[in-house]
mmCIF file of C-alpha atoms in Angstrom:
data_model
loop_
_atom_site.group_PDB
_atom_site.id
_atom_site.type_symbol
_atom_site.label_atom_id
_atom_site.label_comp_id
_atom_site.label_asym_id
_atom_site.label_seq_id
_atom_site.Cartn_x
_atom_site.Cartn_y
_atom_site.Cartn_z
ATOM 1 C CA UNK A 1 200.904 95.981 -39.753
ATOM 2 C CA UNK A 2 202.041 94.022 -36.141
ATOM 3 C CA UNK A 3 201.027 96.016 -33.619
ATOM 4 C CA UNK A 4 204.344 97.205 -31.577
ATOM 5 C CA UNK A 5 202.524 95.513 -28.424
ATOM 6 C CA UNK A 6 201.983 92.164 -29.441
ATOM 7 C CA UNK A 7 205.876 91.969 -30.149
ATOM 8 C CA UNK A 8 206.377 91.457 -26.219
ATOM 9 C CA UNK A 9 204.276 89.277 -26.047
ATOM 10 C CA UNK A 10 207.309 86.924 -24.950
ATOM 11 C CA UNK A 11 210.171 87.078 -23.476
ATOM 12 C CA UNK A 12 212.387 90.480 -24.972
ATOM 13 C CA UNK A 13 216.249 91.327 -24.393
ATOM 14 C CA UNK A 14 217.254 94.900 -25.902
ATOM 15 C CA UNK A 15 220.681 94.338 -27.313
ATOM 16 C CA UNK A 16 222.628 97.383 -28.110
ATOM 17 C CA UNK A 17 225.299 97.428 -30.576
ATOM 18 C CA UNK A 18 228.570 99.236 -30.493
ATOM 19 C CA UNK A 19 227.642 102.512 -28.837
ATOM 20 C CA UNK A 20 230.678 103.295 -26.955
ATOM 21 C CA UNK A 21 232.979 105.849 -26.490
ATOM 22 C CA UNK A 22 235.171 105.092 -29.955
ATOM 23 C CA UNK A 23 232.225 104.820 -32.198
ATOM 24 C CA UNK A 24 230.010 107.564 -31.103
ATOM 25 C CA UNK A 25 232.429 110.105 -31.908
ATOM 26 C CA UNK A 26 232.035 109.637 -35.180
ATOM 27 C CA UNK A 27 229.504 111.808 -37.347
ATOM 28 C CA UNK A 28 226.469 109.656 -37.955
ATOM 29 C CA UNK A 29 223.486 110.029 -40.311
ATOM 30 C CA UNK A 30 220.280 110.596 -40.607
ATOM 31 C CA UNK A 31 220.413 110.217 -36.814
ATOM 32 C CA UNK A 32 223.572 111.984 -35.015
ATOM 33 C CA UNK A 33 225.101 109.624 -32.532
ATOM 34 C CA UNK A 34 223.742 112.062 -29.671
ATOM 35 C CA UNK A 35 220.512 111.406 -30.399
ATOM 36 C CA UNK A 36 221.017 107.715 -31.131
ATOM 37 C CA UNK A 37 222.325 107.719 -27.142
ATOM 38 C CA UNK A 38 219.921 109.781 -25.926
ATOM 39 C CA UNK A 39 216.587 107.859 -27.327
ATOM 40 C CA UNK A 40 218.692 104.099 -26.681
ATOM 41 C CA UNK A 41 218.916 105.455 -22.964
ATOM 42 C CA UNK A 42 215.269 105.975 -22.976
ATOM 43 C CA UNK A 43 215.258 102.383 -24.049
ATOM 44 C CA UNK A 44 217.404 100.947 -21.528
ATOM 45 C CA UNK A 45 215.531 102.779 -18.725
ATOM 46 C CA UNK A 46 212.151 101.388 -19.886
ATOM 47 C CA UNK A 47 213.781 98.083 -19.867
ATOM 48 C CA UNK A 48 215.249 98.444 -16.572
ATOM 49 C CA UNK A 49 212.029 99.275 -15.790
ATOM 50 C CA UNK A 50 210.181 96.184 -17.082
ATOM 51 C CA UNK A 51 213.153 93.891 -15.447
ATOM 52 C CA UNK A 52 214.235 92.438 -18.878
ATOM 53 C CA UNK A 53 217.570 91.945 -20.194
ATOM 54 C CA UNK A 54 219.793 94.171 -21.755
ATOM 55 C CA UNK A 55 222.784 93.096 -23.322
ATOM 56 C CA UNK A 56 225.564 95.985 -24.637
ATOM 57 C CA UNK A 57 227.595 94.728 -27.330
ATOM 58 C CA UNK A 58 231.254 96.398 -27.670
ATOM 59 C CA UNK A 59 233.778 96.073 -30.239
ATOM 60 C CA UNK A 60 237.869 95.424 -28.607
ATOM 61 C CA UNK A 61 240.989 93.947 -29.998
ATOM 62 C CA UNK A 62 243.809 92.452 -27.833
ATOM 63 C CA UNK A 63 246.401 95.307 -27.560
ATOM 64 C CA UNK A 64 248.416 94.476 -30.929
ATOM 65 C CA UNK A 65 245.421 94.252 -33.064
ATOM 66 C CA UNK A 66 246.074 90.137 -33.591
ATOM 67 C CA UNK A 67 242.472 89.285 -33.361
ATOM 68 C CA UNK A 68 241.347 91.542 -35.750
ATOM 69 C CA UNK A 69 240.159 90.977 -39.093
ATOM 70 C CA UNK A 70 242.784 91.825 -41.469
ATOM 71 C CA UNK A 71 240.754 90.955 -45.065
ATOM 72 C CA UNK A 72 241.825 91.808 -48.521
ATOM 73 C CA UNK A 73 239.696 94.823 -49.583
ATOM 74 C CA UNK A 74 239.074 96.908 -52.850
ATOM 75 C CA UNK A 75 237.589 99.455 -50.619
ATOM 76 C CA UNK A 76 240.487 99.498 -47.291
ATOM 77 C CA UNK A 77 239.510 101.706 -44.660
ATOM 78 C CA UNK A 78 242.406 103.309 -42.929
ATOM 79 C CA UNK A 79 243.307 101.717 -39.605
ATOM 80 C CA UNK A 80 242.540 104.548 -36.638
ATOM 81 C CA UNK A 81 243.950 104.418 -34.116
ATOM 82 C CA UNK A 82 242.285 103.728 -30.403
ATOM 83 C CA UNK A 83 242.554 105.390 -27.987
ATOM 84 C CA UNK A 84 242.694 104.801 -23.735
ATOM 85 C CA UNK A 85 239.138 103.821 -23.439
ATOM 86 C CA UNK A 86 237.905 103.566 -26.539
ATOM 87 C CA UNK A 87 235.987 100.513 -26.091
ATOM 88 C CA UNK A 88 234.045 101.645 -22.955
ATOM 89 C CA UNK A 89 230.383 101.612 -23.093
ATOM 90 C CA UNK A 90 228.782 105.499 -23.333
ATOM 91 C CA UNK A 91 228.131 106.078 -19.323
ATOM 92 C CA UNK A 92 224.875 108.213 -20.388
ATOM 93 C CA UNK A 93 223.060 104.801 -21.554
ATOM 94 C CA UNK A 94 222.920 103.954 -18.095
ATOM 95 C CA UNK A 95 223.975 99.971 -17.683
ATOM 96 C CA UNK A 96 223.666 98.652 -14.660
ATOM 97 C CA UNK A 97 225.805 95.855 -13.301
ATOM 98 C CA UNK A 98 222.839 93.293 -13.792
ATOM 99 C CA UNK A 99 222.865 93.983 -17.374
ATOM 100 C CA UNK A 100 225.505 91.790 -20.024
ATOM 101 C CA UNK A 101 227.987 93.166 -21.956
ATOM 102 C CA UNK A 102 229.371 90.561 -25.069
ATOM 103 C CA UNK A 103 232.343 91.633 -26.448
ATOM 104 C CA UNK A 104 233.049 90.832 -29.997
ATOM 105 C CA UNK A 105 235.511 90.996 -32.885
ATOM 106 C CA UNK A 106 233.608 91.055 -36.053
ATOM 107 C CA UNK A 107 230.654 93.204 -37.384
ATOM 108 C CA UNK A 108 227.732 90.995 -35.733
ATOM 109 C CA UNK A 109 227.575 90.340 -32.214
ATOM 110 C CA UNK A 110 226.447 86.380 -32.996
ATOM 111 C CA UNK A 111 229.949 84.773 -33.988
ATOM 112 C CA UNK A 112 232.746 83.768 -31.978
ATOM 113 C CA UNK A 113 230.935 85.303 -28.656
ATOM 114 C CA UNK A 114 228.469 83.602 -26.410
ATOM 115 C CA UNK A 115 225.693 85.866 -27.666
ATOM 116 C CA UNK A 116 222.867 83.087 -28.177
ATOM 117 C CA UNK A 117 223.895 81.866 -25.193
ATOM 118 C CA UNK A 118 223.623 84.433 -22.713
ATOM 119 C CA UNK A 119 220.542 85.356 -24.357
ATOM 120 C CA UNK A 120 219.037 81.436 -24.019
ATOM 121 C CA UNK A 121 220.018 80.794 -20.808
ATOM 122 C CA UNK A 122 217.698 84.098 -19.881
ATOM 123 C CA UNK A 123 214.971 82.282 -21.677
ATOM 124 C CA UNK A 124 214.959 85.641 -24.302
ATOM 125 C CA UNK A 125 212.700 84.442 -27.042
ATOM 126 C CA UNK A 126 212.770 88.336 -28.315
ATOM 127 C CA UNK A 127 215.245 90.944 -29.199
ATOM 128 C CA UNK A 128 215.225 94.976 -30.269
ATOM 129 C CA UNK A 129 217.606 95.932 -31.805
ATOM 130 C CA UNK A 130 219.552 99.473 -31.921
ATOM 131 C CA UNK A 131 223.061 101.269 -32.164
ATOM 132 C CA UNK A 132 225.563 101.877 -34.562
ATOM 133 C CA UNK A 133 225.987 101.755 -37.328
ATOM 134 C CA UNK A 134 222.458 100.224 -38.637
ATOM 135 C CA UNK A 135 224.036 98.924 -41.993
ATOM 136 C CA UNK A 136 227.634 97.319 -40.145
ATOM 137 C CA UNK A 137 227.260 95.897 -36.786
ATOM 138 C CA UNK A 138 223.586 96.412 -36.215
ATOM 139 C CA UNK A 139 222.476 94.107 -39.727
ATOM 140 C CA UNK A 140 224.810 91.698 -39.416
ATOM 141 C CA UNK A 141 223.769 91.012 -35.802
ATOM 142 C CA UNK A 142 220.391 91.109 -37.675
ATOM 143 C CA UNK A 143 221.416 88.940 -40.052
ATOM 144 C CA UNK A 144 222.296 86.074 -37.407
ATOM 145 C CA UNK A 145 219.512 86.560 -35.012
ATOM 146 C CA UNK A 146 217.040 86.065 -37.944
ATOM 147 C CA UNK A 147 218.971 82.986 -38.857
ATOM 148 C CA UNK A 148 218.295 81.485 -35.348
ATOM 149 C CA UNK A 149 215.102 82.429 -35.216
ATOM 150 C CA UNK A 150 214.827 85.404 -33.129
ATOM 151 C CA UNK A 151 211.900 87.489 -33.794
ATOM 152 C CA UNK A 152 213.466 90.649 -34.110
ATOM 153 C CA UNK A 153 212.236 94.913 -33.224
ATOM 154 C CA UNK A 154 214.415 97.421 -35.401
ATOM 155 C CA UNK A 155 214.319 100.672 -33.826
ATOM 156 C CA UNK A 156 214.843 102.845 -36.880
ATOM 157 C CA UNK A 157 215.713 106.499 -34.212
ATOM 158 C CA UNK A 158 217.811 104.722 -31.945
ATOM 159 C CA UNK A 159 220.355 103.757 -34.881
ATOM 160 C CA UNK A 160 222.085 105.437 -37.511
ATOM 161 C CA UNK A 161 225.153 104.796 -40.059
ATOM 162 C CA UNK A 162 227.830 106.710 -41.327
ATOM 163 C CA UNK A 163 225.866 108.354 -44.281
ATOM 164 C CA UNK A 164 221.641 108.647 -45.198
ATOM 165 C CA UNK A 165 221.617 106.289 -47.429
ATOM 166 C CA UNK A 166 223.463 103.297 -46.244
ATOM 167 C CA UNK A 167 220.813 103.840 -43.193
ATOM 168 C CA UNK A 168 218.389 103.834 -45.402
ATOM 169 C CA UNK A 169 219.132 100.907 -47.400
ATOM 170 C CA UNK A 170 219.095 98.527 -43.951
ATOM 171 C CA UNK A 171 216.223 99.864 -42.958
ATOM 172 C CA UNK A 172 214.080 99.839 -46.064
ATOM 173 C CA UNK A 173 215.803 96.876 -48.051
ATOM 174 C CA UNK A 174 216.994 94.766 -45.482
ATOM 175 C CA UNK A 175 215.268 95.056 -41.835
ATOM 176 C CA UNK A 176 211.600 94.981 -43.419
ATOM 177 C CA UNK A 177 212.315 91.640 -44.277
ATOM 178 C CA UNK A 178 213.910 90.219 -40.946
ATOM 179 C CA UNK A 179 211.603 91.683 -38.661
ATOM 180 C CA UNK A 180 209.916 94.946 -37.520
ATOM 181 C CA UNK A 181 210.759 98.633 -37.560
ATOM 182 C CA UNK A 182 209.838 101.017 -34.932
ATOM 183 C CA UNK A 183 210.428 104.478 -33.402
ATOM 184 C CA UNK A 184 211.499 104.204 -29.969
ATOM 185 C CA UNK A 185 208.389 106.181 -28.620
ATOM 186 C CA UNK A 186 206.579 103.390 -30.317
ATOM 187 C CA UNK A 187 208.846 100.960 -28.563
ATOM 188 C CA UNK A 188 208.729 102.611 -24.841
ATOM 189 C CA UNK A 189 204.913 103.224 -25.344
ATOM 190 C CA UNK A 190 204.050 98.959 -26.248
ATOM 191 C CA UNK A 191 206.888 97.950 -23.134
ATOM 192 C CA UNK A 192 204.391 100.527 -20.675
ATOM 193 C CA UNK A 193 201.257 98.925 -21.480
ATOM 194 C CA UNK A 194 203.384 95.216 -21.736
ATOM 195 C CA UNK A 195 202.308 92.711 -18.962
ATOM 196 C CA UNK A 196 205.576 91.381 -17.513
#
């Protein structure tokens, strides 16, 4: 097994995915989305701490919904509707007007944004991973980061999905094989002993 420390040993960027004010309502499993938002602000504060990038991804669509996906599905999900505000970053994770937010319209925070970019252009060679929901927007952020290379930290407490076992399932059949899976005491405990 990697030890969590030698993960940082370049250049790390936490990216957080979708926890804002629309999605964390929602009832989340095996983590609740409290707790997802309470341990990712632990996260954010022990980057803050270590000066490294974080980047909070959101999820927003023009007022009329146009540049949303609209796909043919055997298993639709009912449109809901959105609320004033629904597409604010959660206040309690603490950003700070240093860190980047991406906006995106898809499940992964990678296409059609300037992601990579933002991330390059910090010299980010690293990235842990967290939010909601582990087996939507979290894997297929995965999914692209892995593709370009990124060496990626799952933080299995700091994300959770709409039921067990679709959590599960990215976690054990998916993330194991893209990068590394962590608790985020493991995570906070490697970036206090980390030399940056």
């Amino acid at each position: 097994m990697i030890d969590t420390r030698e993960f940082f040993s370049g250049l790390t960027a936490l990216v957080v995915i979708d926890l804002q004010r629309g999605v964390v309502d929602r009832e989340t499993a095996p983590h609740t989305a409290k707790d997802v938002v309470t341990r990712t602000g632990r996260l954010v504060e022990a980057f803050h701490g270590k000066r490294l990038p974080v980047v909070f991804v959101r999820v927003s669509f023009d007022a009329g919904g146009g540049d949303a996906l609209a796909p043919l599905l055997d298993d639709a999900v009912a449109a809901a509707s959105r609320p004033a505000g629904w597409d604010e970053i959660v206040p309690d994770l603490g950003a700070r007007a240093s860190d980047t937010i991406v906006t995106k319209r898809n499940w992964g925070a990678f296409y059609g944004t300037d992601l990579d970019l933002q991330l390059r252009r910090r010299s980010v060679t690293r990235i842990v991973l967290c939010g909601i929901s582990t087996n939507i927007g979290v894997e297929s952020t995965a999914r692209d980061a892995y593709e370009r290379n990124y060496p990626i930290l799952f933080v299995e407490d700091a994300m959770a999905a709409m039921t067990a076992e679709e959590h599960a399932h990215a976690v054990g059949g998916v993330f194991r094989r893209m990068g590394i899976v962590r608790s985020s005491d493991a995570v906070v405990g490697a970036l206090a002993g980390a030399a940056y």
